[in-house]
Amino acid sequence: MGNARPGGAGPADVEVVLARAQNAFDIDDRVMERLATALMGCTELASFRQRKGPPRRLSRRTLRHTFLLADGSTQLLWEIEHNTGPGGDEPVYEVYSDPDALAVAQHMIDARFGEPAPREMGAETEGWPARPPQQAMDLAPGHRQYTENHSAEHAWRVLRRAENPDAPGEELRSRLGSAVGHDIAYITGRHTRIGTGRVAGWTLYEHAFLLATGEEISLWEVEHTMTPDGRPMCEVYADETAACDSADLRLEAL
């Protein structure tokens, strides 16, 4: 298989796509096993966004890779290429097999562009799992749309990427091991341009989990760029108020 050319359609090499991704270890083991049998693949541009600045040119493009497997089935893998990280114009690659995780990642990356202008947004392909507007995500208790797909593993991945020392401990981790469903919702966020000219801010997501007992537990994830060098950072809390208070304090201290 040939290599995927970032930004355009063409053949995709699963080994190359995974090798350049900074988060390939997050891909589910079952998906990795399926991808190991890939015979060929094709790539198409799913969406694109750019901004000329200031303070610098930013771009984000999302590619959809479709791989044909040895058993005749196909496996989708989305790849985000962007330069919104602290490395400047050096491109960063991320891969996702789960549409919900992809939508969360894309929303976080696009937040670094600041306030969107219509001319900066590329047309999105039909069927693209775009993040719905905030009001559409405000679900009443008991009316969540739980995804029954490796929910315990999703909880483990959320907790693993937490960098705050007061993240939920082993007791909550153990309880989430029995999760049979999960739902991701955008809650709120704040972004502003700081003295250096770059956009800094935070976005809050609720990861709700349905346990085998019928109990519901939520993790509150703050994705932010309020680090000294603008490096993206993830913090996870067991309480929504604690998550928002921590994020606001960081932003007000910049």
JSON list of C-alpha atoms in Angstrom, two decimals, residues 56-252:
[
{"chain": "A", "resi": 56, "resn": "ARG", "atom": "CA", "xyz": [0.92, 32.59, 13.14]},
{"chain": "A", "resi": 57, "resn": "ARG", "atom": "CA", "xyz": [-0.71, 30.49, 10.46]},
{"chain": "A", "resi": 58, "resn": "LEU", "atom": "CA", "xyz": [-2.80, 27.62, 11.84]},
{"chain": "A", "resi": 59, "resn": "SER", "atom": "CA", "xyz": [-4.24, 24.66, 9.98]},
{"chain": "A", "resi": 60, "resn": "ARG", "atom": "CA", "xyz": [-6.11, 21.48, 10.74]},
{"chain": "A", "resi": 61, "resn": "ARG", "atom": "CA", "xyz": [-7.18, 18.80, 8.29]},
{"chain": "A", "resi": 62, "resn": "THR", "atom": "CA", "xyz": [-8.94, 15.54, 9.00]},
{"chain": "A", "resi": 63, "resn": "LEU", "atom": "CA", "xyz": [-8.43, 12.54, 6.76]},
{"chain": "A", "resi": 64, "resn": "ARG", "atom": "CA", "xyz": [-10.63, 9.47, 6.59]},
{"chain": "A", "resi": 65, "resn": "HIS", "atom": "CA", "xyz": [-8.72, 6.25, 5.86]},
{"chain": "A", "resi": 66, "resn": "THR", "atom": "CA", "xyz": [-10.73, 3.21, 4.75]},
{"chain": "A", "resi": 67, "resn": "PHE", "atom": "CA", "xyz": [-8.84, -0.08, 4.89]},
{"chain": "A", "resi": 68, "resn": "LEU", "atom": "CA", "xyz": [-9.87, -3.32, 3.18]},
{"chain": "A", "resi": 69, "resn": "LEU", "atom": "CA", "xyz": [-9.17, -6.28, 5.48]},
{"chain": "A", "resi": 70, "resn": "ALA", "atom": "CA", "xyz": [-8.31, -9.89, 4.65]},
{"chain": "A", "resi": 71, "resn": "ASP", "atom": "CA", "xyz": [-11.81, -11.08, 5.66]},
{"chain": "A", "resi": 72, "resn": "GLY", "atom": "CA", "xyz": [-13.45, -8.72, 3.15]},
{"chain": "A", "resi": 73, "resn": "SER", "atom": "CA", "xyz": [-14.65, -6.19, 5.73]},
{"chain": "A", "resi": 74, "resn": "THR", "atom": "CA", "xyz": [-13.44, -2.60, 6.08]},
{"chain": "A", "resi": 75, "resn": "GLN", "atom": "CA", "xyz": [-12.04, -0.60, 9.00]},
{"chain": "A", "resi": 76, "resn": "LEU", "atom": "CA", "xyz": [-12.25, 3.19, 9.26]},
{"chain": "A", "resi": 77, "resn": "LEU", "atom": "CA", "xyz": [-9.46, 5.22, 10.82]},
{"chain": "A", "resi": 78, "resn": "TRP", "atom": "CA", "xyz": [-9.56, 9.01, 11.06]},
{"chain": "A", "resi": 79, "resn": "GLU", "atom": "CA", "xyz": [-6.37, 11.03, 11.13]},
{"chain": "A", "resi": 80, "resn": "ILE", "atom": "CA", "xyz": [-6.04, 14.65, 12.26]},
{"chain": "A", "resi": 81, "resn": "GLU", "atom": "CA", "xyz": [-3.04, 16.63, 11.03]},
{"chain": "A", "resi": 82, "resn": "HIS", "atom": "CA", "xyz": [-2.57, 20.05, 12.64]},
{"chain": "A", "resi": 83, "resn": "ASN", "atom": "CA", "xyz": [0.03, 22.61, 13.70]},
{"chain": "A", "resi": 84, "resn": "THR", "atom": "CA", "xyz": [-1.79, 24.18, 16.65]},
{"chain": "A", "resi": 85, "resn": "GLY", "atom": "CA", "xyz": [0.56, 22.71, 19.26]},
{"chain": "A", "resi": 86, "resn": "PRO", "atom": "CA", "xyz": [3.57, 24.39, 20.89]},
{"chain": "A", "resi": 87, "resn": "GLY", "atom": "CA", "xyz": [5.87, 23.10, 18.14]},
{"chain": "A", "resi": 88, "resn": "GLY", "atom": "CA", "xyz": [4.84, 25.91, 15.83]},
{"chain": "A", "resi": 89, "resn": "ASP", "atom": "CA", "xyz": [4.57, 24.94, 12.18]},
{"chain": "A", "resi": 90, "resn": "GLU", "atom": "CA", "xyz": [5.73, 21.37, 12.82]},
{"chain": "A", "resi": 91, "resn": "PRO", "atom": "CA", "xyz": [2.75, 19.11, 11.99]},
{"chain": "A", "resi": 92, "resn": "VAL", "atom": "CA", "xyz": [1.28, 16.82, 14.64]},
{"chain": "A", "resi": 93, "resn": "TYR", "atom": "CA", "xyz": [-0.69, 13.67, 13.76]},
{"chain": "A", "resi": 94, "resn": "GLU", "atom": "CA", "xyz": [-3.43, 11.99, 15.80]},
{"chain": "A", "resi": 95, "resn": "VAL", "atom": "CA", "xyz": [-5.51, 8.93, 14.90]},
{"chain": "A", "resi": 96, "resn": "TYR", "atom": "CA", "xyz": [-8.96, 7.82, 16.05]},
{"chain": "A", "resi": 97, "resn": "SER", "atom": "CA", "xyz": [-11.17, 4.82, 15.38]},
{"chain": "A", "resi": 98, "resn": "ASP", "atom": "CA", "xyz": [-14.08, 6.08, 17.53]},
{"chain": "A", "resi": 99, "resn": "PRO", "atom": "CA", "xyz": [-16.20, 8.92, 16.05]},
{"chain": "A", "resi": 100, "resn": "ASP", "atom": "CA", "xyz": [-17.02, 10.35, 19.50]},
{"chain": "A", "resi": 101, "resn": "ALA", "atom": "CA", "xyz": [-13.35, 10.58, 20.47]},
{"chain": "A", "resi": 102, "resn": "LEU", "atom": "CA", "xyz": [-12.59, 12.09, 17.08]},
{"chain": "A", "resi": 103, "resn": "ALA", "atom": "CA", "xyz": [-15.24, 14.79, 17.51]},
{"chain": "A", "resi": 104, "resn": "VAL", "atom": "CA", "xyz": [-13.90, 15.69, 20.96]},
{"chain": "A", "resi": 105, "resn": "ALA", "atom": "CA", "xyz": [-10.32, 15.94, 19.66]},
{"chain": "A", "resi": 106, "resn": "GLN", "atom": "CA", "xyz": [-11.29, 18.02, 16.65]},
{"chain": "A", "resi": 107, "resn": "HIS", "atom": "CA", "xyz": [-13.37, 20.36, 18.80]},
{"chain": "A", "resi": 108, "resn": "MET", "atom": "CA", "xyz": [-10.42, 20.90, 21.16]},
{"chain": "A", "resi": 109, "resn": "ILE", "atom": "CA", "xyz": [-8.02, 21.60, 18.30]},
{"chain": "A", "resi": 110, "resn": "ASP", "atom": "CA", "xyz": [-10.41, 24.00, 16.56]},
{"chain": "A", "resi": 111, "resn": "ALA", "atom": "CA", "xyz": [-10.86, 25.92, 19.82]},
{"chain": "A", "resi": 112, "resn": "ARG", "atom": "CA", "xyz": [-7.22, 27.05, 19.51]},
{"chain": "A", "resi": 113, "resn": "PHE", "atom": "CA", "xyz": [-8.16, 29.03, 16.40]},
{"chain": "A", "resi": 114, "resn": "GLY", "atom": "CA", "xyz": [-10.14, 31.44, 18.57]},
{"chain": "A", "resi": 115, "resn": "GLU", "atom": "CA", "xyz": [-13.48, 32.78, 17.41]},
{"chain": "A", "resi": 116, "resn": "PRO", "atom": "CA", "xyz": [-14.33, 31.09, 14.08]},
{"chain": "A", "resi": 117, "resn": "ALA", "atom": "CA", "xyz": [-15.05, 33.07, 10.95]},
{"chain": "A", "resi": 118, "resn": "PRO", "atom": "CA", "xyz": [-17.23, 31.48, 8.24]},
{"chain": "A", "resi": 119, "resn": "ARG", "atom": "CA", "xyz": [-14.52, 31.93, 5.58]},
{"chain": "A", "resi": 120, "resn": "GLU", "atom": "CA", "xyz": [-12.09, 29.85, 7.70]},
{"chain": "A", "resi": 121, "resn": "MET", "atom": "CA", "xyz": [-14.29, 26.79, 7.79]},
{"chain": "A", "resi": 122, "resn": "GLY", "atom": "CA", "xyz": [-13.98, 24.17, 5.08]},
{"chain": "A", "resi": 123, "resn": "ALA", "atom": "CA", "xyz": [-17.02, 22.35, 3.76]},
{"chain": "A", "resi": 124, "resn": "GLU", "atom": "CA", "xyz": [-17.53, 19.14, 5.68]},
{"chain": "A", "resi": 125, "resn": "THR", "atom": "CA", "xyz": [-18.24, 15.85, 3.98]},
{"chain": "A", "resi": 126, "resn": "GLU", "atom": "CA", "xyz": [-21.68, 14.31, 4.38]},
{"chain": "A", "resi": 127, "resn": "GLY", "atom": "CA", "xyz": [-21.67, 11.82, 7.25]},
{"chain": "A", "resi": 128, "resn": "TRP", "atom": "CA", "xyz": [-18.85, 13.60, 9.12]},
{"chain": "A", "resi": 129, "resn": "PRO", "atom": "CA", "xyz": [-19.26, 13.16, 12.92]},
{"chain": "A", "resi": 130, "resn": "ALA", "atom": "CA", "xyz": [-19.17, 16.87, 13.69]},
{"chain": "A", "resi": 131, "resn": "ARG", "atom": "CA", "xyz": [-19.57, 18.16, 17.25]},
{"chain": "A", "resi": 132, "resn": "PRO", "atom": "CA", "xyz": [-23.19, 19.30, 17.66]},
{"chain": "A", "resi": 133, "resn": "PRO", "atom": "CA", "xyz": [-23.95, 22.74, 19.11]},
{"chain": "A", "resi": 134, "resn": "GLN", "atom": "CA", "xyz": [-23.95, 23.05, 22.88]},
{"chain": "A", "resi": 135, "resn": "GLN", "atom": "CA", "xyz": [-27.70, 23.19, 23.30]},
{"chain": "A", "resi": 136, "resn": "ALA", "atom": "CA", "xyz": [-28.06, 19.86, 21.49]},
{"chain": "A", "resi": 137, "resn": "MET", "atom": "CA", "xyz": [-25.76, 18.23, 24.03]},
{"chain": "A", "resi": 138, "resn": "ASP", "atom": "CA", "xyz": [-27.68, 19.30, 27.14]},
{"chain": "A", "resi": 139, "resn": "LEU", "atom": "CA", "xyz": [-29.30, 15.95, 27.85]},
{"chain": "A", "resi": 140, "resn": "ALA", "atom": "CA", "xyz": [-31.81, 15.50, 30.64]},
{"chain": "A", "resi": 141, "resn": "PRO", "atom": "CA", "xyz": [-30.89, 12.87, 33.28]},
{"chain": "A", "resi": 142, "resn": "GLY", "atom": "CA", "xyz": [-31.96, 9.44, 32.16]},
{"chain": "A", "resi": 143, "resn": "HIS", "atom": "CA", "xyz": [-31.97, 10.44, 28.46]},
{"chain": "A", "resi": 144, "resn": "ARG", "atom": "CA", "xyz": [-28.35, 9.89, 27.58]},
{"chain": "A", "resi": 145, "resn": "GLN", "atom": "CA", "xyz": [-27.44, 8.12, 24.39]},
{"chain": "A", "resi": 146, "resn": "TYR", "atom": "CA", "xyz": [-25.07, 5.53, 25.77]},
{"chain": "A", "resi": 147, "resn": "THR", "atom": "CA", "xyz": [-22.61, 3.83, 23.45]},
{"chain": "A", "resi": 148, "resn": "GLU", "atom": "CA", "xyz": [-22.17, 0.18, 24.37]},
{"chain": "A", "resi": 149, "resn": "ASN", "atom": "CA", "xyz": [-18.68, -0.22, 22.95]},
{"chain": "A", "resi": 150, "resn": "HIS", "atom": "CA", "xyz": [-15.66, -0.89, 25.21]},
{"chain": "A", "resi": 151, "resn": "SER", "atom": "CA", "xyz": [-16.84, 1.64, 27.81]},
{"chain": "A", "resi": 152, "resn": "ALA", "atom": "CA", "xyz": [-14.53, 0.42, 30.56]},
{"chain": "A", "resi": 153, "resn": "GLU", "atom": "CA", "xyz": [-11.56, 0.88, 28.21]},
{"chain": "A", "resi": 154, "resn": "HIS", "atom": "CA", "xyz": [-12.78, 4.38, 27.36]},
{"chain": "A", "resi": 155, "resn": "ALA", "atom": "CA", "xyz": [-12.84, 5.25, 31.08]},
{"chain": "A", "resi": 156, "resn": "TRP", "atom": "CA", "xyz": [-9.33, 3.89, 31.46]},
{"chain": "A", "resi": 157, "resn": "ARG", "atom": "CA", "xyz": [-8.07, 6.01, 28.55]},
{"chain": "A", "resi": 158, "resn": "VAL", "atom": "CA", "xyz": [-9.67, 9.18, 29.93]},
{"chain": "A", "resi": 159, "resn": "LEU", "atom": "CA", "xyz": [-8.07, 8.65, 33.34]},
{"chain": "A", "resi": 160, "resn": "ARG", "atom": "CA", "xyz": [-4.71, 7.70, 31.84]},
{"chain": "A", "resi": 161, "resn": "ARG", "atom": "CA", "xyz": [-4.34, 11.01, 30.00]},
{"chain": "A", "resi": 162, "resn": "ALA", "atom": "CA", "xyz": [-5.12, 13.10, 33.12]},
{"chain": "A", "resi": 163, "resn": "GLU", "atom": "CA", "xyz": [-2.11, 15.19, 34.17]},
{"chain": "A", "resi": 164, "resn": "ASN", "atom": "CA", "xyz": [-3.52, 16.80, 37.32]},
{"chain": "A", "resi": 165, "resn": "PRO", "atom": "CA", "xyz": [-2.35, 15.36, 40.67]},
{"chain": "A", "resi": 166, "resn": "ASP", "atom": "CA", "xyz": [-5.89, 15.46, 42.12]},
{"chain": "A", "resi": 167, "resn": "ALA", "atom": "CA", "xyz": [-7.41, 13.26, 39.38]},
{"chain": "A", "resi": 168, "resn": "PRO", "atom": "CA", "xyz": [-9.83, 10.53, 40.54]},
{"chain": "A", "resi": 169, "resn": "GLY", "atom": "CA", "xyz": [-8.12, 7.70, 42.39]},
{"chain": "A", "resi": 170, "resn": "GLU", "atom": "CA", "xyz": [-8.13, 3.93, 42.38]},
{"chain": "A", "resi": 171, "resn": "GLU", "atom": "CA", "xyz": [-11.57, 3.54, 44.00]},
{"chain": "A", "resi": 172, "resn": "LEU", "atom": "CA", "xyz": [-13.34, 5.31, 41.13]},
{"chain": "A", "resi": 173, "resn": "ARG", "atom": "CA", "xyz": [-11.12, 3.59, 38.57]},
{"chain": "A", "resi": 174, "resn": "SER", "atom": "CA", "xyz": [-12.16, 0.23, 39.96]},
{"chain": "A", "resi": 175, "resn": "ARG", "atom": "CA", "xyz": [-15.87, 1.07, 39.84]},
{"chain": "A", "resi": 176, "resn": "LEU", "atom": "CA", "xyz": [-15.60, 2.24, 36.23]},
{"chain": "A", "resi": 177, "resn": "GLY", "atom": "CA", "xyz": [-14.16, -1.14, 35.34]},
{"chain": "A", "resi": 178, "resn": "SER", "atom": "CA", "xyz": [-17.76, -2.43, 35.23]},
{"chain": "A", "resi": 179, "resn": "ALA", "atom": "CA", "xyz": [-18.97, 0.27, 32.80]},
{"chain": "A", "resi": 180, "resn": "VAL", "atom": "CA", "xyz": [-21.27, -1.12, 30.09]},
{"chain": "A", "resi": 181, "resn": "GLY", "atom": "CA", "xyz": [-22.07, 2.16, 28.32]},
{"chain": "A", "resi": 182, "resn": "HIS", "atom": "CA", "xyz": [-20.69, 5.68, 27.94]},
{"chain": "A", "resi": 183, "resn": "ASP", "atom": "CA", "xyz": [-21.75, 9.05, 26.56]},
{"chain": "A", "resi": 184, "resn": "ILE", "atom": "CA", "xyz": [-19.57, 12.11, 25.78]},
{"chain": "A", "resi": 185, "resn": "ALA", "atom": "CA", "xyz": [-21.03, 15.63, 25.94]},
{"chain": "A", "resi": 186, "resn": "TYR", "atom": "CA", "xyz": [-19.58, 19.09, 25.41]},
{"chain": "A", "resi": 187, "resn": "ILE", "atom": "CA", "xyz": [-20.48, 21.23, 28.45]},
{"chain": "A", "resi": 188, "resn": "THR", "atom": "CA", "xyz": [-18.85, 24.66, 28.26]},
{"chain": "A", "resi": 189, "resn": "GLY", "atom": "CA", "xyz": [-15.58, 26.48, 27.73]},
{"chain": "A", "resi": 190, "resn": "ARG", "atom": "CA", "xyz": [-13.73, 29.79, 27.74]},
{"chain": "A", "resi": 191, "resn": "HIS", "atom": "CA", "xyz": [-11.08, 31.05, 25.33]},
{"chain": "A", "resi": 192, "resn": "THR", "atom": "CA", "xyz": [-9.29, 34.39, 25.13]},
{"chain": "A", "resi": 193, "resn": "ARG", "atom": "CA", "xyz": [-6.28, 35.99, 23.45]},
{"chain": "A", "resi": 194, "resn": "ILE", "atom": "CA", "xyz": [-3.51, 36.64, 25.98]},
{"chain": "A", "resi": 195, "resn": "GLY", "atom": "CA", "xyz": [-0.61, 39.09, 26.01]},
{"chain": "A", "resi": 196, "resn": "THR", "atom": "CA", "xyz": [1.65, 37.03, 23.77]},
{"chain": "A", "resi": 197, "resn": "GLY", "atom": "CA", "xyz": [-1.01, 37.07, 21.06]},
{"chain": "A", "resi": 198, "resn": "ARG", "atom": "CA", "xyz": [-1.88, 33.39, 21.19]},
{"chain": "A", "resi": 199, "resn": "VAL", "atom": "CA", "xyz": [-5.32, 32.04, 22.06]},
{"chain": "A", "resi": 200, "resn": "ALA", "atom": "CA", "xyz": [-5.55, 30.23, 25.40]},
{"chain": "A", "resi": 201, "resn": "GLY", "atom": "CA", "xyz": [-8.53, 28.65, 27.07]},
{"chain": "A", "resi": 202, "resn": "TRP", "atom": "CA", "xyz": [-10.28, 25.52, 28.18]},
{"chain": "A", "resi": 203, "resn": "THR", "atom": "CA", "xyz": [-13.10, 23.21, 27.17]},
{"chain": "A", "resi": 204, "resn": "LEU", "atom": "CA", "xyz": [-15.09, 20.96, 29.50]},
{"chain": "A", "resi": 205, "resn": "TYR", "atom": "CA", "xyz": [-16.50, 17.57, 28.51]},
{"chain": "A", "resi": 206, "resn": "GLU", "atom": "CA", "xyz": [-18.60, 15.17, 30.54]},
{"chain": "A", "resi": 207, "resn": "HIS", "atom": "CA", "xyz": [-17.86, 11.48, 30.10]},
{"chain": "A", "resi": 208, "resn": "ALA", "atom": "CA", "xyz": [-20.90, 9.71, 31.57]},
{"chain": "A", "resi": 209, "resn": "PHE", "atom": "CA", "xyz": [-20.70, 6.00, 32.28]},
{"chain": "A", "resi": 210, "resn": "LEU", "atom": "CA", "xyz": [-23.46, 3.47, 32.88]},
{"chain": "A", "resi": 211, "resn": "LEU", "atom": "CA", "xyz": [-22.38, 0.69, 35.22]},
{"chain": "A", "resi": 212, "resn": "ALA", "atom": "CA", "xyz": [-23.63, -2.88, 35.18]},
{"chain": "A", "resi": 213, "resn": "THR", "atom": "CA", "xyz": [-25.61, -2.08, 38.36]},
{"chain": "A", "resi": 214, "resn": "GLY", "atom": "CA", "xyz": [-27.54, 0.70, 36.59]},
{"chain": "A", "resi": 215, "resn": "GLU", "atom": "CA", "xyz": [-25.61, 3.43, 38.42]},
{"chain": "A", "resi": 216, "resn": "GLU", "atom": "CA", "xyz": [-24.34, 6.44, 36.48]},
{"chain": "A", "resi": 217, "resn": "ILE", "atom": "CA", "xyz": [-20.91, 7.99, 37.10]},
{"chain": "A", "resi": 218, "resn": "SER", "atom": "CA", "xyz": [-19.39, 11.00, 35.34]},
{"chain": "A", "resi": 219, "resn": "LEU", "atom": "CA", "xyz": [-15.81, 12.07, 34.72]},
{"chain": "A", "resi": 220, "resn": "TRP", "atom": "CA", "xyz": [-15.28, 15.75, 33.93]},
{"chain": "A", "resi": 221, "resn": "GLU", "atom": "CA", "xyz": [-12.44, 16.34, 31.49]},
{"chain": "A", "resi": 222, "resn": "VAL", "atom": "CA", "xyz": [-10.84, 19.75, 30.99]},
{"chain": "A", "resi": 223, "resn": "GLU", "atom": "CA", "xyz": [-8.82, 20.14, 27.80]},
{"chain": "A", "resi": 224, "resn": "HIS", "atom": "CA", "xyz": [-6.81, 23.36, 27.89]},
{"chain": "A", "resi": 225, "resn": "THR", "atom": "CA", "xyz": [-3.85, 25.26, 26.45]},
{"chain": "A", "resi": 226, "resn": "MET", "atom": "CA", "xyz": [-3.13, 27.34, 29.54]},
{"chain": "A", "resi": 227, "resn": "THR", "atom": "CA", "xyz": [0.40, 26.03, 29.96]},
{"chain": "A", "resi": 228, "resn": "PRO", "atom": "CA", "xyz": [3.40, 28.41, 29.74]},
{"chain": "A", "resi": 229, "resn": "ASP", "atom": "CA", "xyz": [4.36, 27.21, 26.27]},
{"chain": "A", "resi": 230, "resn": "GLY", "atom": "CA", "xyz": [0.82, 26.62, 25.00]},
{"chain": "A", "resi": 231, "resn": "ARG", "atom": "CA", "xyz": [1.16, 22.84, 25.15]},
{"chain": "A", "resi": 232, "resn": "PRO", "atom": "CA", "xyz": [-2.26, 21.11, 25.24]},
{"chain": "A", "resi": 233, "resn": "MET", "atom": "CA", "xyz": [-2.99, 19.56, 28.62]},
{"chain": "A", "resi": 234, "resn": "CYS", "atom": "CA", "xyz": [-5.72, 17.31, 29.96]},
{"chain": "A", "resi": 235, "resn": "GLU", "atom": "CA", "xyz": [-7.12, 17.29, 33.50]},
{"chain": "A", "resi": 236, "resn": "VAL", "atom": "CA", "xyz": [-9.83, 14.99, 34.84]},
{"chain": "A", "resi": 237, "resn": "TYR", "atom": "CA", "xyz": [-12.09, 15.52, 37.85]},
{"chain": "A", "resi": 238, "resn": "ALA", "atom": "CA", "xyz": [-14.88, 13.62, 39.57]},
{"chain": "A", "resi": 239, "resn": "ASP", "atom": "CA", "xyz": [-16.83, 16.85, 40.15]},
{"chain": "A", "resi": 240, "resn": "GLU", "atom": "CA", "xyz": [-18.03, 19.43, 37.61]},
{"chain": "A", "resi": 241, "resn": "THR", "atom": "CA", "xyz": [-17.61, 22.41, 39.93]},
{"chain": "A", "resi": 242, "resn": "ALA", "atom": "CA", "xyz": [-14.04, 21.44, 40.80]},
{"chain": "A", "resi": 243, "resn": "ALA", "atom": "CA", "xyz": [-13.22, 21.11, 37.10]},
{"chain": "A", "resi": 244, "resn": "CYS", "atom": "CA", "xyz": [-14.65, 24.54, 36.19]},
{"chain": "A", "resi": 245, "resn": "ASP", "atom": "CA", "xyz": [-13.10, 26.28, 39.20]},
{"chain": "A", "resi": 246, "resn": "SER", "atom": "CA", "xyz": [-9.66, 24.88, 38.41]},
{"chain": "A", "resi": 247, "resn": "ALA", "atom": "CA", "xyz": [-9.92, 25.90, 34.76]},
{"chain": "A", "resi": 248, "resn": "ASP", "atom": "CA", "xyz": [-11.12, 29.42, 35.56]},
{"chain": "A", "resi": 249, "resn": "LEU", "atom": "CA", "xyz": [-8.31, 29.97, 38.05]},
{"chain": "A", "resi": 250, "resn": "ARG", "atom": "CA", "xyz": [-5.72, 28.94, 35.48]},
{"chain": "A", "resi": 251, "resn": "LEU", "atom": "CA", "xyz": [-7.18, 31.24, 32.83]},
{"chain": "A", "resi": 252, "resn": "GLU", "atom": "CA", "xyz": [-7.45, 34.24, 35.15]}
]
